[in-house]
Amino acid sequence: MSTLARYFQFDELKTNHRTEFIAGLTTFVSMAYILFVNPSVLGAAGMDKGAVFTATGVAAAVATIFMGLVARYPIAIAPGLGVNAFFAYSVVIGMKVPWQTAMAGVLVAALIFLVLTFFKVREAIINLIPQDLKVAIASGIGLFIAFIGLADAGLIVANDATMVSLGHLSSGTSLLSIFGIIVTLILISRRVPAAIFIGMILTAIVGILTGLIDLPSSIVSTVPSLAPTFGESIKHIGDINSFQLATVVLTFLIVTFFDTAGTMIGLATQAGFMKDGEMPRAGKALMADAVGMTVGAV
Protein backbone atom coordinates (compact mmCIF):
# COMPACT_ATOMS: atom_id res chain seq x y z
CA MET A 1 0.00 0.00 0.00
CA SER A 2 2.94 2.34 0.63
CA THR A 3 4.04 1.84 -2.99
CA LEU A 4 0.56 2.82 -4.13
CA ALA A 5 0.63 5.93 -1.94
CA ARG A 6 4.02 6.96 -3.28
CA TYR A 7 3.06 6.43 -6.91
CA PHE A 8 -0.10 8.54 -6.57
CA GLN A 9 1.68 11.16 -4.41
CA PHE A 10 -0.65 10.88 -1.43
CA ASP A 11 1.63 12.89 0.85
CA GLU A 12 2.16 15.73 -1.65
CA LEU A 13 -1.57 15.91 -2.37
CA LYS A 14 -2.51 15.54 1.31
CA THR A 15 -4.85 12.60 0.78
CA ASN A 16 -5.16 8.99 1.95
CA HIS A 17 -6.64 5.64 0.96
CA ARG A 18 -9.96 6.26 2.74
CA THR A 19 -10.50 9.61 1.02
CA GLU A 20 -9.62 8.20 -2.39
CA PHE A 21 -11.89 5.18 -1.89
CA ILE A 22 -14.88 7.38 -1.00
CA ALA A 23 -14.07 9.72 -3.88
CA GLY A 24 -13.84 6.83 -6.33
CA LEU A 25 -17.08 5.26 -5.10
CA THR A 26 -18.87 8.62 -5.29
CA THR A 27 -17.59 9.17 -8.81
CA PHE A 28 -18.75 5.72 -9.90
CA VAL A 29 -22.23 6.17 -8.44
CA SER A 30 -22.47 9.65 -10.01
CA MET A 31 -21.61 8.49 -13.51
CA ALA A 32 -23.04 4.96 -13.53
CA TYR A 33 -26.28 6.36 -14.99
CA ILE A 34 -24.59 6.39 -18.42
CA LEU A 35 -24.59 2.57 -18.38
CA PHE A 36 -28.37 2.72 -18.72
CA VAL A 37 -28.92 6.00 -20.55
CA ASN A 38 -26.45 5.32 -23.36
CA PRO A 39 -28.10 2.02 -24.42
CA SER A 40 -31.50 3.74 -24.30
CA VAL A 41 -30.37 6.60 -26.56
CA LEU A 42 -28.39 4.47 -29.02
CA GLY A 43 -31.08 1.80 -28.93
CA ALA A 44 -33.36 4.34 -30.59
CA ALA A 45 -30.93 4.25 -33.53
CA GLY A 46 -31.38 0.49 -33.87
CA MET A 47 -28.27 -0.63 -31.99
CA ASP A 48 -28.42 -3.65 -29.69
CA LYS A 49 -28.92 -2.28 -26.17
CA GLY A 50 -27.08 -5.14 -24.46
CA ALA A 51 -24.00 -4.70 -26.64
CA VAL A 52 -24.06 -0.93 -26.10
CA PHE A 53 -24.29 -1.49 -22.34
CA THR A 54 -21.17 -3.68 -22.36
CA ALA A 55 -19.28 -1.38 -24.73
CA THR A 56 -20.07 1.61 -22.52
CA GLY A 57 -18.65 -0.15 -19.48
CA VAL A 58 -15.53 -1.39 -21.29
CA ALA A 59 -14.75 2.02 -22.80
CA ALA A 60 -15.20 3.72 -19.43
CA ALA A 61 -13.03 1.15 -17.63
CA VAL A 62 -10.16 1.31 -20.14
CA ALA A 63 -10.10 5.11 -20.29
CA THR A 64 -10.42 5.56 -16.52
CA ILE A 65 -7.68 3.04 -15.75
CA PHE A 66 -5.45 4.74 -18.33
CA MET A 67 -6.20 8.13 -16.75
CA GLY A 68 -5.32 6.86 -13.28
CA LEU A 69 -2.21 4.80 -14.01
CA VAL A 70 -0.62 6.91 -16.75
CA ALA A 71 -1.83 10.50 -16.28
CA ARG A 72 -2.33 10.03 -12.52
CA TYR A 73 -5.36 12.29 -12.51
CA PRO A 74 -8.36 11.43 -10.27
CA ILE A 75 -10.71 11.91 -13.21
CA ALA A 76 -13.00 9.17 -14.52
CA ILE A 77 -13.88 9.04 -18.21
CA ALA A 78 -16.99 7.55 -19.77
CA PRO A 79 -19.23 8.10 -22.80
CA GLY A 80 -21.25 11.25 -22.25
CA LEU A 81 -24.57 12.73 -23.27
CA GLY A 82 -24.77 15.09 -26.20
CA VAL A 83 -22.87 13.36 -28.97
CA ASN A 84 -24.86 10.15 -28.52
CA ALA A 85 -28.12 12.10 -28.91
CA PHE A 86 -26.77 13.81 -32.05
CA PHE A 87 -25.72 10.37 -33.34
CA ALA A 88 -29.10 8.72 -32.73
CA TYR A 89 -31.66 11.41 -33.40
CA SER A 90 -29.95 13.73 -35.89
CA VAL A 91 -27.70 11.44 -37.93
CA VAL A 92 -29.41 8.03 -37.86
CA ILE A 93 -33.07 8.94 -37.45
CA GLY A 94 -33.04 12.43 -38.97
CA MET A 95 -30.59 11.94 -41.85
CA LYS A 96 -31.52 8.25 -42.41
CA VAL A 97 -27.88 7.14 -42.12
CA PRO A 98 -27.51 3.46 -41.10
CA TRP A 99 -26.13 3.20 -37.59
CA GLN A 100 -23.21 1.10 -38.86
CA THR A 101 -22.15 3.93 -41.19
CA ALA A 102 -22.68 6.51 -38.46
CA MET A 103 -20.45 4.46 -36.15
CA ALA A 104 -17.79 4.47 -38.86
CA GLY A 105 -18.04 8.26 -38.79
CA VAL A 106 -17.55 8.23 -35.04
CA LEU A 107 -14.47 6.01 -35.46
CA VAL A 108 -12.94 8.33 -38.08
CA ALA A 109 -13.57 11.33 -35.79
CA ALA A 110 -12.04 9.41 -32.87
CA LEU A 111 -8.89 8.56 -34.86
CA ILE A 112 -8.48 12.21 -35.89
CA PHE A 113 -9.07 13.12 -32.26
CA LEU A 114 -6.34 10.66 -31.20
CA VAL A 115 -3.84 12.03 -33.75
CA LEU A 116 -4.49 15.63 -32.68
CA THR A 117 -3.93 14.60 -29.08
CA PHE A 118 -0.81 12.53 -29.80
CA PHE A 119 0.89 15.45 -31.55
CA LYS A 120 -0.24 17.81 -28.75
CA VAL A 121 -2.31 19.94 -31.12
CA ARG A 122 -5.31 19.57 -28.85
CA GLU A 123 -3.29 20.54 -25.78
CA ALA A 124 -1.92 23.62 -27.56
CA ILE A 125 -5.42 24.72 -28.63
CA ILE A 126 -6.79 24.28 -25.10
CA ASN A 127 -3.91 26.27 -23.60
CA LEU A 128 -4.55 29.08 -26.11
CA ILE A 129 -8.20 29.43 -25.10
CA PRO A 130 -8.63 32.54 -22.88
CA GLN A 131 -9.34 31.73 -19.25
CA ASP A 132 -12.75 33.43 -19.31
CA LEU A 133 -13.78 31.30 -22.29
CA LYS A 134 -12.52 28.16 -20.54
CA VAL A 135 -14.75 28.97 -17.58
CA ALA A 136 -17.66 29.65 -19.93
CA ILE A 137 -17.21 26.31 -21.74
CA ALA A 138 -17.07 24.38 -18.47
CA SER A 139 -20.09 26.29 -17.11
CA GLY A 140 -22.08 25.64 -20.27
CA ILE A 141 -21.43 21.91 -20.08
CA GLY A 142 -22.38 21.93 -16.39
CA LEU A 143 -25.65 23.69 -17.19
CA PHE A 144 -26.33 21.18 -19.97
CA ILE A 145 -25.84 18.23 -17.61
CA ALA A 146 -27.98 19.93 -14.96
CA PHE A 147 -30.68 20.52 -17.57
CA ILE A 148 -30.69 16.82 -18.49
CA GLY A 149 -30.90 15.87 -14.82
CA LEU A 150 -33.82 18.21 -14.17
CA ALA A 151 -35.60 16.85 -17.26
CA ASP A 152 -35.07 13.22 -16.23
CA ALA A 153 -36.36 14.07 -12.76
CA GLY A 154 -39.49 15.60 -14.26
CA LEU A 155 -38.77 19.01 -12.71
CA ILE A 156 -38.83 20.62 -16.14
CA VAL A 157 -40.79 19.57 -19.23
CA ALA A 158 -41.08 20.62 -22.87
CA ASN A 159 -43.50 23.42 -23.68
CA ASP A 160 -44.52 24.53 -27.18
CA ALA A 161 -44.96 28.15 -26.12
CA THR A 162 -41.93 28.70 -23.88
CA MET A 163 -39.78 25.71 -24.91
CA VAL A 164 -39.30 24.76 -21.23
CA SER A 165 -41.62 24.95 -18.24
CA LEU A 166 -41.95 23.53 -14.74
CA GLY A 167 -43.00 19.93 -14.52
CA HIS A 168 -45.50 18.29 -12.19
CA LEU A 169 -43.75 18.94 -8.88
CA SER A 170 -46.30 16.84 -7.01
CA SER A 171 -45.19 13.57 -8.64
CA GLY A 172 -43.22 11.11 -6.56
CA THR A 173 -40.14 11.21 -8.80
CA SER A 174 -40.00 15.01 -8.72
CA LEU A 175 -40.43 15.14 -4.94
CA LEU A 176 -37.69 12.54 -4.49
CA SER A 177 -35.37 14.56 -6.72
CA ILE A 178 -36.11 17.77 -4.82
CA PHE A 179 -35.40 15.93 -1.56
CA GLY A 180 -32.04 14.71 -2.91
CA ILE A 181 -31.04 18.16 -4.17
CA ILE A 182 -31.94 19.89 -0.89
CA VAL A 183 -30.19 17.28 1.27
CA THR A 184 -27.06 17.41 -0.89
CA LEU A 185 -26.96 21.22 -0.86
CA ILE A 186 -27.32 21.27 2.93
CA LEU A 187 -24.49 18.77 3.33
CA ILE A 188 -22.25 20.73 0.94
CA SER A 189 -22.99 24.01 2.74
CA ARG A 190 -22.12 22.32 6.04
CA ARG A 191 -18.86 21.11 4.46
CA VAL A 192 -19.65 17.48 5.25
CA PRO A 193 -17.07 15.11 3.68
CA ALA A 194 -18.52 12.96 0.88
CA ALA A 195 -21.61 15.21 0.83
CA ILE A 196 -22.63 14.23 -2.71
CA PHE A 197 -22.20 10.53 -2.01
CA ILE A 198 -24.21 10.73 1.24
CA GLY A 199 -26.92 12.70 -0.58
CA MET A 200 -27.22 10.02 -3.24
CA ILE A 201 -27.35 7.22 -0.67
CA LEU A 202 -30.04 8.96 1.40
CA THR A 203 -32.06 9.68 -1.73
CA ALA A 204 -31.80 6.04 -2.83
CA ILE A 205 -32.90 4.81 0.61
CA VAL A 206 -35.92 7.12 0.64
CA GLY A 207 -36.75 6.04 -2.91
CA ILE A 208 -36.65 2.37 -1.95
CA LEU A 209 -38.74 2.91 1.21
CA THR A 210 -41.39 4.82 -0.76
CA GLY A 211 -41.46 2.32 -3.61
CA LEU A 212 -40.17 4.80 -6.18
CA ILE A 213 -37.00 2.77 -6.72
CA ASP A 214 -37.22 -0.96 -7.36
CA LEU A 215 -34.77 -3.30 -5.69
CA PRO A 216 -32.66 -5.36 -8.13
CA SER A 217 -33.84 -8.89 -8.79
CA SER A 218 -30.29 -10.23 -8.48
CA ILE A 219 -26.83 -9.00 -7.49
CA VAL A 220 -24.91 -10.30 -10.51
CA SER A 221 -26.11 -11.17 -14.01
CA THR A 222 -24.43 -12.32 -17.21
CA VAL A 223 -22.64 -9.69 -19.30
CA PRO A 224 -24.36 -8.98 -22.66
CA SER A 225 -22.32 -9.88 -25.73
CA LEU A 226 -20.47 -7.25 -27.75
CA ALA A 227 -20.96 -9.26 -30.94
CA PRO A 228 -23.95 -7.32 -32.39
CA THR A 229 -21.94 -4.06 -32.58
CA PHE A 230 -18.26 -4.93 -32.19
CA GLY A 231 -16.16 -3.98 -35.23
CA GLU A 232 -19.09 -2.64 -37.26
CA SER A 233 -17.47 0.79 -37.39
CA ILE A 234 -14.32 -0.68 -38.96
CA LYS A 235 -16.28 -2.69 -41.53
CA HIS A 236 -18.15 0.40 -42.76
CA ILE A 237 -15.36 2.99 -42.95
CA GLY A 238 -15.62 2.76 -46.74
CA ASP A 239 -19.16 4.13 -46.48
CA ILE A 240 -17.76 7.55 -45.51
CA ASN A 241 -17.69 8.67 -49.13
CA SER A 242 -19.91 11.73 -49.41
CA PHE A 243 -19.82 15.39 -48.41
CA GLN A 244 -22.78 14.83 -46.10
CA LEU A 245 -20.98 12.11 -44.14
CA ALA A 246 -17.76 14.14 -44.09
CA THR A 247 -19.76 16.93 -42.48
CA VAL A 248 -21.09 14.46 -39.93
CA VAL A 249 -17.54 13.36 -39.08
CA LEU A 250 -16.43 16.98 -38.69
CA THR A 251 -19.40 17.69 -36.43
CA PHE A 252 -18.61 14.67 -34.25
CA LEU A 253 -15.01 15.89 -33.97
CA ILE A 254 -15.81 19.52 -33.11
CA VAL A 255 -18.56 18.70 -30.60
CA THR A 256 -16.39 16.09 -28.87
CA PHE A 257 -13.35 18.38 -28.86
CA PHE A 258 -15.04 21.19 -26.97
CA ASP A 259 -17.24 18.92 -24.88
CA THR A 260 -14.28 16.98 -23.47
CA ALA A 261 -12.09 20.07 -23.21
CA GLY A 262 -14.72 21.94 -21.23
CA THR A 263 -15.32 19.01 -18.91
CA MET A 264 -11.60 18.48 -18.35
CA ILE A 265 -11.03 22.18 -17.65
CA GLY A 266 -13.98 22.36 -15.25
CA LEU A 267 -12.88 19.31 -13.28
CA ALA A 268 -9.22 20.37 -13.21
CA THR A 269 -10.15 23.83 -11.97
CA GLN A 270 -12.37 22.48 -9.19
CA ALA A 271 -9.68 19.98 -8.17
CA GLY A 272 -6.97 22.66 -8.12
CA PHE A 273 -4.94 21.20 -11.01
CA MET A 274 -5.11 24.29 -13.19
CA LYS A 275 -2.04 26.53 -12.94
CA ASP A 276 -2.20 29.83 -14.81
CA GLY A 277 -4.94 28.38 -16.97
CA GLU A 278 -2.93 25.27 -17.92
CA MET A 279 -2.95 21.73 -16.58
CA PRO A 280 0.30 19.98 -15.65
CA ARG A 281 0.65 16.60 -17.39
CA ALA A 282 -2.23 17.69 -19.61
CA GLY A 283 -0.89 15.67 -22.53
CA LYS A 284 -1.28 12.38 -20.67
CA ALA A 285 -4.73 13.30 -19.41
CA LEU A 286 -5.93 14.27 -22.87
CA MET A 287 -4.39 11.13 -24.36
CA ALA A 288 -6.41 9.02 -21.91
CA ASP A 289 -9.48 10.94 -22.99
CA ALA A 290 -8.74 10.28 -26.66
CA VAL A 291 -8.03 6.59 -26.01
CA GLY A 292 -11.40 6.26 -24.29
CA MET A 293 -13.22 7.79 -27.25
CA THR A 294 -11.44 5.52 -29.72
CA VAL A 295 -12.16 2.37 -27.71
CA GLY A 296 -15.81 3.38 -27.46
CA ALA A 297 -16.01 3.98 -31.23
CA VAL A 298 -14.73 0.49 -32.01
Coordinates of C-alpha atoms in Angstrom, one line a residue:
M1 CA 0.0 0.0 0.0
S2 CA 2.9 2.3 0.6
T3 CA 4.0 1.8 -3.0
L4 CA 0.6 2.8 -4.1
A5 CA 0.6 5.9 -1.9
R6 CA 4.0 7.0 -3.3
Y7 CA 3.1 6.4 -6.9
F8 CA -0.1 8.5 -6.6
Q9 CA 1.7 11.2 -4.4
F10 CA -0.7 10.9 -1.4
D11 CA 1.6 12.9 0.9
E12 CA 2.2 15.7 -1.7
L13 CA -1.6 15.9 -2.4
K14 CA -2.5 15.5 1.3
T15 CA -4.9 12.6 0.8
N16 CA -5.2 9.0 1.9
H17 CA -6.6 5.6 1.0
R18 CA -10.0 6.3 2.7
T19 CA -10.5 9.6 1.0
E20 CA -9.6 8.2 -2.4
F21 CA -11.9 5.2 -1.9
I22 CA -14.9 7.4 -1.0
A23 CA -14.1 9.7 -3.9
G24 CA -13.8 6.8 -6.3
L25 CA -17.1 5.3 -5.1
T26 CA -18.9 8.6 -5.3
T27 CA -17.6 9.2 -8.8
F28 CA -18.8 5.7 -9.9
V29 CA -22.2 6.2 -8.4
S30 CA -22.5 9.6 -10.0
M31 CA -21.6 8.5 -13.5
A32 CA -23.0 5.0 -13.5
Y33 CA -26.3 6.4 -15.0
I34 CA -24.6 6.4 -18.4
L35 CA -24.6 2.6 -18.4
F36 CA -28.4 2.7 -18.7
V37 CA -28.9 6.0 -20.6
N38 CA -26.4 5.3 -23.4
P39 CA -28.1 2.0 -24.4
S40 CA -31.5 3.7 -24.3
V41 CA -30.4 6.6 -26.6
L42 CA -28.4 4.5 -29.0
G43 CA -31.1 1.8 -28.9
A44 CA -33.4 4.3 -30.6
A45 CA -30.9 4.2 -33.5
G46 CA -31.4 0.5 -33.9
M47 CA -28.3 -0.6 -32.0
D48 CA -28.4 -3.7 -29.7
K49 CA -28.9 -2.3 -26.2
G50 CA -27.1 -5.1 -24.5
A51 CA -24.0 -4.7 -26.6
V52 CA -24.1 -0.9 -26.1
F53 CA -24.3 -1.5 -22.3
T54 CA -21.2 -3.7 -22.4
A55 CA -19.3 -1.4 -24.7
T56 CA -20.1 1.6 -22.5
G57 CA -18.7 -0.2 -19.5
V58 CA -15.5 -1.4 -21.3
A59 CA -14.7 2.0 -22.8
A60 CA -15.2 3.7 -19.4
A61 CA -13.0 1.1 -17.6
V62 CA -10.2 1.3 -20.1
A63 CA -10.1 5.1 -20.3
T64 CA -10.4 5.6 -16.5
I65 CA -7.7 3.0 -15.7
F66 CA -5.4 4.7 -18.3
M67 CA -6.2 8.1 -16.7
G68 CA -5.3 6.9 -13.3
L69 CA -2.2 4.8 -14.0
V70 CA -0.6 6.9 -16.7
A71 CA -1.8 10.5 -16.3
R72 CA -2.3 10.0 -12.5
Y73 CA -5.4 12.3 -12.5
P74 CA -8.4 11.4 -10.3
I75 CA -10.7 11.9 -13.2
A76 CA -13.0 9.2 -14.5
I77 CA -13.9 9.0 -18.2
A78 CA -17.0 7.5 -19.8
P79 CA -19.2 8.1 -22.8
G80 CA -21.3 11.3 -22.2
L81 CA -24.6 12.7 -23.3
G82 CA -24.8 15.1 -26.2
V83 CA -22.9 13.4 -29.0
N84 CA -24.9 10.2 -28.5
A85 CA -28.1 12.1 -28.9
F86 CA -26.8 13.8 -32.1
F87 CA -25.7 10.4 -33.3
A88 CA -29.1 8.7 -32.7
Y89 CA -31.7 11.4 -33.4
S90 CA -30.0 13.7 -35.9
V91 CA -27.7 11.4 -37.9
V92 CA -29.4 8.0 -37.9
I93 CA -33.1 8.9 -37.5
G94 CA -33.0 12.4 -39.0
M95 CA -30.6 11.9 -41.9
K96 CA -31.5 8.2 -42.4
V97 CA -27.9 7.1 -42.1
P98 CA -27.5 3.5 -41.1
W99 CA -26.1 3.2 -37.6
Q100 CA -23.2 1.1 -38.9
T101 CA -22.2 3.9 -41.2
A102 CA -22.7 6.5 -38.5
M103 CA -20.4 4.5 -36.2
A104 CA -17.8 4.5 -38.9
G105 CA -18.0 8.3 -38.8
V106 CA -17.5 8.2 -35.0
L107 CA -14.5 6.0 -35.5
V108 CA -12.9 8.3 -38.1
A109 CA -13.6 11.3 -35.8
A110 CA -12.0 9.4 -32.9
L111 CA -8.9 8.6 -34.9
I112 CA -8.5 12.2 -35.9
F113 CA -9.1 13.1 -32.3
L114 CA -6.3 10.7 -31.2
V115 CA -3.8 12.0 -33.7
L116 CA -4.5 15.6 -32.7
T117 CA -3.9 14.6 -29.1
F118 CA -0.8 12.5 -29.8
F119 CA 0.9 15.4 -31.5
K120 CA -0.2 17.8 -28.8
V121 CA -2.3 19.9 -31.1
R122 CA -5.3 19.6 -28.9
E123 CA -3.3 20.5 -25.8
A124 CA -1.9 23.6 -27.6
I125 CA -5.4 24.7 -28.6
I126 CA -6.8 24.3 -25.1
N127 CA -3.9 26.3 -23.6
L128 CA -4.6 29.1 -26.1
I129 CA -8.2 29.4 -25.1
P130 CA -8.6 32.5 -22.9
Q131 CA -9.3 31.7 -19.2
D132 CA -12.8 33.4 -19.3
L133 CA -13.8 31.3 -22.3
K134 CA -12.5 28.2 -20.5
V135 CA -14.8 29.0 -17.6
A136 CA -17.7 29.7 -19.9
I137 CA -17.2 26.3 -21.7
A138 CA -17.1 24.4 -18.5
S139 CA -20.1 26.3 -17.1
G140 CA -22.1 25.6 -20.3
I141 CA -21.4 21.9 -20.1
G142 CA -22.4 21.9 -16.4
L143 CA -25.6 23.7 -17.2
F144 CA -26.3 21.2 -20.0
I145 CA -25.8 18.2 -17.6
A146 CA -28.0 19.9 -15.0
F147 CA -30.7 20.5 -17.6
I148 CA -30.7 16.8 -18.5
G149 CA -30.9 15.9 -14.8
L150 CA -33.8 18.2 -14.2
A151 CA -35.6 16.9 -17.3
D152 CA -35.1 13.2 -16.2
A153 CA -36.4 14.1 -12.8
G154 CA -39.5 15.6 -14.3
L155 CA -38.8 19.0 -12.7
I156 CA -38.8 20.6 -16.1
V157 CA -40.8 19.6 -19.2
A158 CA -41.1 20.6 -22.9
N159 CA -43.5 23.4 -23.7
D160 CA -44.5 24.5 -27.2
A161 CA -45.0 28.2 -26.1
T162 CA -41.9 28.7 -23.9
M163 CA -39.8 25.7 -24.9
V164 CA -39.3 24.8 -21.2
S165 CA -41.6 25.0 -18.2
L166 CA -41.9 23.5 -14.7
G167 CA -43.0 19.9 -14.5
H168 CA -45.5 18.3 -12.2
L169 CA -43.7 18.9 -8.9
S170 CA -46.3 16.8 -7.0
S171 CA -45.2 13.6 -8.6
G172 CA -43.2 11.1 -6.6
T173 CA -40.1 11.2 -8.8
S174 CA -40.0 15.0 -8.7
L175 CA -40.4 15.1 -4.9
L176 CA -37.7 12.5 -4.5
S177 CA -35.4 14.6 -6.7
I178 CA -36.1 17.8 -4.8
F179 CA -35.4 15.9 -1.6
G180 CA -32.0 14.7 -2.9
I181 CA -31.0 18.2 -4.2
I182 CA -31.9 19.9 -0.9
V183 CA -30.2 17.3 1.3
T184 CA -27.1 17.4 -0.9
L185 CA -27.0 21.2 -0.9
I186 CA -27.3 21.3 2.9
L187 CA -24.5 18.8 3.3
I188 CA -22.3 20.7 0.9
S189 CA -23.0 24.0 2.7
R190 CA -22.1 22.3 6.0
R191 CA -18.9 21.1 4.5
V192 CA -19.7 17.5 5.2
P193 CA -17.1 15.1 3.7
A194 CA -18.5 13.0 0.9
A195 CA -21.6 15.2 0.8
I196 CA -22.6 14.2 -2.7
F197 CA -22.2 10.5 -2.0
I198 CA -24.2 10.7 1.2
G199 CA -26.9 12.7 -0.6
M200 CA -27.2 10.0 -3.2
I201 CA -27.3 7.2 -0.7
L202 CA -30.0 9.0 1.4
T203 CA -32.1 9.7 -1.7
A204 CA -31.8 6.0 -2.8
I205 CA -32.9 4.8 0.6
V206 CA -35.9 7.1 0.6
G207 CA -36.7 6.0 -2.9
I208 CA -36.6 2.4 -1.9
L209 CA -38.7 2.9 1.2
T210 CA -41.4 4.8 -0.8
G211 CA -41.5 2.3 -3.6
L212 CA -40.2 4.8 -6.2
I213 CA -37.0 2.8 -6.7
D214 CA -37.2 -1.0 -7.4
L215 CA -34.8 -3.3 -5.7
P216 CA -32.7 -5.4 -8.1
S217 CA -33.8 -8.9 -8.8
S218 CA -30.3 -10.2 -8.5
I219 CA -26.8 -9.0 -7.5
V220 CA -24.9 -10.3 -10.5
S221 CA -26.1 -11.2 -14.0
T222 CA -24.4 -12.3 -17.2
V223 CA -22.6 -9.7 -19.3
P224 CA -24.4 -9.0 -22.7
S225 CA -22.3 -9.9 -25.7
L226 CA -20.5 -7.2 -27.7
A227 CA -21.0 -9.3 -30.9
P228 CA -23.9 -7.3 -32.4
T229 CA -21.9 -4.1 -32.6
F230 CA -18.3 -4.9 -32.2
G231 CA -16.2 -4.0 -35.2
E232 CA -19.1 -2.6 -37.3
S233 CA -17.5 0.8 -37.4
I234 CA -14.3 -0.7 -39.0
K235 CA -16.3 -2.7 -41.5
H236 CA -18.1 0.4 -42.8
I237 CA -15.4 3.0 -43.0
G238 CA -15.6 2.8 -46.7
D239 CA -19.2 4.1 -46.5
I240 CA -17.8 7.5 -45.5
N241 CA -17.7 8.7 -49.1
S242 CA -19.9 11.7 -49.4
F243 CA -19.8 15.4 -48.4
Q244 CA -22.8 14.8 -46.1
L245 CA -21.0 12.1 -44.1
A246 CA -17.8 14.1 -44.1
T247 CA -19.8 16.9 -42.5
V248 CA -21.1 14.5 -39.9
V249 CA -17.5 13.4 -39.1
L250 CA -16.4 17.0 -38.7
T251 CA -19.4 17.7 -36.4
F252 CA -18.6 14.7 -34.3
L253 CA -15.0 15.9 -34.0
I254 CA -15.8 19.5 -33.1
V255 CA -18.6 18.7 -30.6
T256 CA -16.4 16.1 -28.9
F257 CA -13.4 18.4 -28.9
F258 CA -15.0 21.2 -27.0
D259 CA -17.2 18.9 -24.9
T260 CA -14.3 17.0 -23.5
A261 CA -12.1 20.1 -23.2
G262 CA -14.7 21.9 -21.2
T263 CA -15.3 19.0 -18.9
M264 CA -11.6 18.5 -18.3
I265 CA -11.0 22.2 -17.6
G266 CA -14.0 22.4 -15.2
L267 CA -12.9 19.3 -13.3
A268 CA -9.2 20.4 -13.2
T269 CA -10.2 23.8 -12.0
Q270 CA -12.4 22.5 -9.2
A271 CA -9.7 20.0 -8.2
G272 CA -7.0 22.7 -8.1
F273 CA -4.9 21.2 -11.0
M274 CA -5.1 24.3 -13.2
K275 CA -2.0 26.5 -12.9
D276 CA -2.2 29.8 -14.8
G277 CA -4.9 28.4 -17.0
E278 CA -2.9 25.3 -17.9
M279 CA -2.9 21.7 -16.6
P280 CA 0.3 20.0 -15.7
R281 CA 0.6 16.6 -17.4
A282 CA -2.2 17.7 -19.6
G283 CA -0.9 15.7 -22.5
K284 CA -1.3 12.4 -20.7
A285 CA -4.7 13.3 -19.4
L286 CA -5.9 14.3 -22.9
M287 CA -4.4 11.1 -24.4
A288 CA -6.4 9.0 -21.9
D289 CA -9.5 10.9 -23.0
A290 CA -8.7 10.3 -26.7
V291 CA -8.0 6.6 -26.0
G292 CA -11.4 6.3 -24.3
M293 CA -13.2 7.8 -27.3
T294 CA -11.4 5.5 -29.7
V295 CA -12.2 2.4 -27.7
G296 CA -15.8 3.4 -27.5
A297 CA -16.0 4.0 -31.2
V298 CA -14.7 0.5 -32.0

